[in-house]
CSV table of C-alpha atoms in Angstrom, one decimal:
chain,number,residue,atom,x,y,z
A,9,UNK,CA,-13.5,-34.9,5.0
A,10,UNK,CA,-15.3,-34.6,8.2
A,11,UNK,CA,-18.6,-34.8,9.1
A,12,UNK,CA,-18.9,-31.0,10.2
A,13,UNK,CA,-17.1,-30.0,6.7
A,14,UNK,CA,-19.7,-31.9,4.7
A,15,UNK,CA,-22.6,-29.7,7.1
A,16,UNK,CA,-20.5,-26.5,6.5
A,17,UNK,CA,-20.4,-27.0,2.8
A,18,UNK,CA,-24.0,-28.0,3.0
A,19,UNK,CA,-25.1,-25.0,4.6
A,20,UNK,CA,-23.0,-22.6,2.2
A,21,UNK,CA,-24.4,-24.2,-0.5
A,22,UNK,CA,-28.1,-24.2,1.0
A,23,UNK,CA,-27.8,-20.5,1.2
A,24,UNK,CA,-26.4,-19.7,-2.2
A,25,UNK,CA,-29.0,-21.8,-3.4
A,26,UNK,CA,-31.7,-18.4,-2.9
A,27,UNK,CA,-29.3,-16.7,-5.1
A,28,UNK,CA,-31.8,-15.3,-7.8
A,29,UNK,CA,-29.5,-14.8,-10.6
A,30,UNK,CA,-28.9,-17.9,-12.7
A,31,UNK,CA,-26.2,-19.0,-14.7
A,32,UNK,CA,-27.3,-18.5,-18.3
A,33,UNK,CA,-25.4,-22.1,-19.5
A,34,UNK,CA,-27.0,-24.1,-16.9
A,35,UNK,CA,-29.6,-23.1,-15.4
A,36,UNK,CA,-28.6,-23.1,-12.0
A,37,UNK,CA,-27.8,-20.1,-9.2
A,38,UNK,CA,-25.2,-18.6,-9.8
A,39,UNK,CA,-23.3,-18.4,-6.2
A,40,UNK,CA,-24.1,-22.0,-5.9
A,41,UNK,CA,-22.0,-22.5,-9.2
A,42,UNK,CA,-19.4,-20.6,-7.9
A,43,UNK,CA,-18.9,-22.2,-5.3
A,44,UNK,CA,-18.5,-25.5,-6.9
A,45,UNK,CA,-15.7,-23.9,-9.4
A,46,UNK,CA,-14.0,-22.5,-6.5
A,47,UNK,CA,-13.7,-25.8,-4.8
A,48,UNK,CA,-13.3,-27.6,-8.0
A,49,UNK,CA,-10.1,-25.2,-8.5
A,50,UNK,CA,-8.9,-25.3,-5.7
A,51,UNK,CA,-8.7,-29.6,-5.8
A,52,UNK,CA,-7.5,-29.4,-8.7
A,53,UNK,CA,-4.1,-27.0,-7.4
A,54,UNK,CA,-3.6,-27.9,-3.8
A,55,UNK,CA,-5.6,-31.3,-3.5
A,56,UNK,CA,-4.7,-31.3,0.1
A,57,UNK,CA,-5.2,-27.6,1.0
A,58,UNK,CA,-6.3,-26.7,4.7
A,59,UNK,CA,-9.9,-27.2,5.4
A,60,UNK,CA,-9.8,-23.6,6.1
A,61,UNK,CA,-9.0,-22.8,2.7
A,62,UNK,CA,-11.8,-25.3,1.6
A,63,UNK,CA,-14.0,-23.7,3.5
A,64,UNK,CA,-13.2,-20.0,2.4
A,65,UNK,CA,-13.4,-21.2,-1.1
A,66,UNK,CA,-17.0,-22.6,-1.1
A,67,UNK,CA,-18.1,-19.5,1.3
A,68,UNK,CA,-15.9,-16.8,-0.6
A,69,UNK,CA,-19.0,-15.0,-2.3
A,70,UNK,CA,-22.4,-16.8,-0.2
A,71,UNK,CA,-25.0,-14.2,-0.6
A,72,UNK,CA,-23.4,-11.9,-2.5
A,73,UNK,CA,-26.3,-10.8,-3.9
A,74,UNK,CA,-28.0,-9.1,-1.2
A,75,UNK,CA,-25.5,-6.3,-1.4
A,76,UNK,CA,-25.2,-5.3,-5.1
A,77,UNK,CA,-22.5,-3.5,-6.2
A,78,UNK,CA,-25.5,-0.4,-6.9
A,79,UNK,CA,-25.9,0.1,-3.9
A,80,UNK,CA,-22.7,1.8,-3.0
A,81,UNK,CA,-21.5,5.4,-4.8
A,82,UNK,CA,-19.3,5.3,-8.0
A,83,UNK,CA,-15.7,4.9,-8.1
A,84,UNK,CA,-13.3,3.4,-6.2
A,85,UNK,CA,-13.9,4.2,-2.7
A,86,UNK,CA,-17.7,3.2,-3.6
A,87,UNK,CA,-15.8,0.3,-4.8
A,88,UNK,CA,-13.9,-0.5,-1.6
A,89,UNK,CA,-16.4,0.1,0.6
A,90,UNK,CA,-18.5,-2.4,-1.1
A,91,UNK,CA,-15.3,-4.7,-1.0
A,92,UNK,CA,-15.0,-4.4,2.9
A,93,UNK,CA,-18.2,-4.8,3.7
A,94,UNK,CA,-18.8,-8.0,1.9
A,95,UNK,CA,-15.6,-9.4,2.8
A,96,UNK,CA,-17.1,-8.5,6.9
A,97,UNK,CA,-20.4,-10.0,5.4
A,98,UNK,CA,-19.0,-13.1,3.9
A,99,UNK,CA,-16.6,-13.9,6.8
A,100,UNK,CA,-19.9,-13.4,9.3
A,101,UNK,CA,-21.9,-15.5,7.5
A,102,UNK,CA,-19.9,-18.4,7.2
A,103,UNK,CA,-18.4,-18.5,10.6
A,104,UNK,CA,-21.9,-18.6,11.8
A,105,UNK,CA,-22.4,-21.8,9.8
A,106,UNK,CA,-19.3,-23.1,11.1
A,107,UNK,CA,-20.1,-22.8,14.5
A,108,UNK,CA,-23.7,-24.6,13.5
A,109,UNK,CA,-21.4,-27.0,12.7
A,110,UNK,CA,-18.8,-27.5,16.0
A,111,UNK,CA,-16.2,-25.5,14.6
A,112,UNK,CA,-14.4,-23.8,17.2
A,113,UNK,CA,-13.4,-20.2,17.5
A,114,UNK,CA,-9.9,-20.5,16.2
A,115,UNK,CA,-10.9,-22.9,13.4
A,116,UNK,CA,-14.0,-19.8,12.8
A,117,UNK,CA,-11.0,-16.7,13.0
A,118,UNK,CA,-8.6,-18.9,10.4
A,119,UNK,CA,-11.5,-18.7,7.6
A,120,UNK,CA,-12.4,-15.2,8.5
A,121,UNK,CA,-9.3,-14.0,8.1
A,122,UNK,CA,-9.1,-15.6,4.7
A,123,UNK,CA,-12.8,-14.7,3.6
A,124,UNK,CA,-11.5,-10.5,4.4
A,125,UNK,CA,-8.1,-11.9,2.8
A,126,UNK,CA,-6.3,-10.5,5.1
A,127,UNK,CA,-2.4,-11.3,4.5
A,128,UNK,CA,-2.1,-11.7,1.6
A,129,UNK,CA,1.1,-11.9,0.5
A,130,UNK,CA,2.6,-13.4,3.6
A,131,UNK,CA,0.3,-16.3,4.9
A,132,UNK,CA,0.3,-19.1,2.3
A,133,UNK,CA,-3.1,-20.3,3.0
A,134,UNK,CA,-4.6,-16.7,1.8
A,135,UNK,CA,-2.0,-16.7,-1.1
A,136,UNK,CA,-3.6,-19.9,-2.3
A,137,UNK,CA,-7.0,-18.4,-1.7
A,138,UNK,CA,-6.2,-15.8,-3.8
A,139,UNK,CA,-4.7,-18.1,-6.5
A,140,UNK,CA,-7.7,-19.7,-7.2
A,141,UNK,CA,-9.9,-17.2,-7.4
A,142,UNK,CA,-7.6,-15.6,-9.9
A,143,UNK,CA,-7.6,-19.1,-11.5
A,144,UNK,CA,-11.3,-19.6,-11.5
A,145,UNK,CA,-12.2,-15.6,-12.8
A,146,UNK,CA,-10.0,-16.5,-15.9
A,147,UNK,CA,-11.0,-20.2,-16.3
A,148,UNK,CA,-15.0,-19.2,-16.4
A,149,UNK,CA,-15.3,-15.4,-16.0
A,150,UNK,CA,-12.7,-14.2,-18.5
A,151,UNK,CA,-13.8,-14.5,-21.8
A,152,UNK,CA,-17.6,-12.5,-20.9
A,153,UNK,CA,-15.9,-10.0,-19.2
A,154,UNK,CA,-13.2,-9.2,-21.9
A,155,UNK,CA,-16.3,-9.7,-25.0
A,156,UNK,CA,-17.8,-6.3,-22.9
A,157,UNK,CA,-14.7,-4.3,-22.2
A,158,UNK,CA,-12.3,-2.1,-24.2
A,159,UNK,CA,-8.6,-4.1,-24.8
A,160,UNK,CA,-7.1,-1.7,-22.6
A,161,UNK,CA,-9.3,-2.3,-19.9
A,162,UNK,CA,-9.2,-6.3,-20.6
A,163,UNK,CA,-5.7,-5.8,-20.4
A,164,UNK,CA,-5.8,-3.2,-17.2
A,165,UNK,CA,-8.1,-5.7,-15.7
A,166,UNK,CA,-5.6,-9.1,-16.1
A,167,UNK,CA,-2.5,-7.2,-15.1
A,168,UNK,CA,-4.4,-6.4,-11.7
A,169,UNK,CA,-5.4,-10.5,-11.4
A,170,UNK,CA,-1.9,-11.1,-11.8
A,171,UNK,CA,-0.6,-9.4,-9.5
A,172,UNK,CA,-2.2,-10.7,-6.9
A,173,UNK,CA,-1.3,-14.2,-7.7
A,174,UNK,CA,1.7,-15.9,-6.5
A,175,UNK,CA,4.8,-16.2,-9.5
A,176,UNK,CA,4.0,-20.1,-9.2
A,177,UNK,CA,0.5,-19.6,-10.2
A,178,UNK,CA,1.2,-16.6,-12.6
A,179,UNK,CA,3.7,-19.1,-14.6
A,180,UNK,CA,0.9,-22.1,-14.4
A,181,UNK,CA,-1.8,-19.7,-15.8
A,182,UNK,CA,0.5,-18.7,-18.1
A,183,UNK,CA,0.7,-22.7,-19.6
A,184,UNK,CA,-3.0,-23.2,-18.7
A,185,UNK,CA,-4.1,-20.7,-20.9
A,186,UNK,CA,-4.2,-19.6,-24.1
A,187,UNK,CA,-3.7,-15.9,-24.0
A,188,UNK,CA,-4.1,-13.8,-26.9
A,189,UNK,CA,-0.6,-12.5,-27.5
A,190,UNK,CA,-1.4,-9.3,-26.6
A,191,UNK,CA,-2.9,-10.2,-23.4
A,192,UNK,CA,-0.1,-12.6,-22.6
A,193,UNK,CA,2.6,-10.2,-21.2
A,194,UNK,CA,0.3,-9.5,-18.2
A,195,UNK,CA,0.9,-12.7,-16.6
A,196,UNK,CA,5.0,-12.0,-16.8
């Protein structure tokens, strides 16, 4: 990759690196580990994916921490709201690092329309996007999630994951993984 990627990348990382919360296995900040499964995923299923989309993956969740999920009401449009505004947050905050690093402004607009994932669905480069987070939430975020949750909700919870993931990556999951059976019929 280019020079400028290997700056934008930098600075993500440089700025997750403040994230307080550590990841209990390693050690290390969590948005900075993130990060690194995001990319790591998303070499893994589209090696030569846009540098957009690499981008958006590494940036997807920088600083997320500074706006906690408390600090909007209960419920879903709490919920939303807290959505939208991080997605206008995250695609802020790494544009600006992008333009630090020479990108210009329709390079900038391609990753901030993936960071508030906007198409969905109908641009491939978001769809991908999506995939992988979908792929990296069941590869490392799964298992402690569904160990604190009612099977319903487990189930409630991977039924909304698949959906947003493409029918290619839905049927690669579905061999990636070993569901419990009654978790498996989500991914169909």
């Amino acid at each position: 990759m280019s020079e400028r990627f290997e700056r934008v990348i930098a600075a993500i990382d440089a700025a997750n690196a403040a994230d307080p919360n550590l990841d209990e296995a390693t050690g290390r900040p969590a948005s900075v580990l993130y990060g690194e499964r995001m990319s790591e995923e998303l070499d893994r299923l589209a090696p030569d994916a846009a540098e957009a989309v690499k981008i958006a993956a590494r940036g997807q969740h920088i600083e997320r921490w500074t706006s906690p999920r408390e600090s909007y009401p209960e419920g879903r449009a709490g919920y939303l709201a807290w959505r939208t505004d991080l997605a206008t947050f995250h695609a802020g905050r790494v544009t600006g690092l992008m333009a630090e690093a020479g990108y210009d402004e329709a390079e900038r607009d391609a990753v901030a329309s993936l960071l508030r994932k906007e198409g969905i669905k109908r641009n491939p480069d978001m769809q991908l996007l999506e995939d992988v987070i979908c792929f990296v939430f069941v590869r490392h975020y799964f298992t402690p999630f569904a160990a604190k949750h009612a099977d319903e909700d487990v189930m409630r919870i991977l039924t909304k994951t698949a959906r947003k993931m493409s029918a290619e990556a839905r049927a690669r999951m579905a061999e990636e993984f070993d569901l419990p059976p009654h978790l498996a019929p989500a991914l169909a």
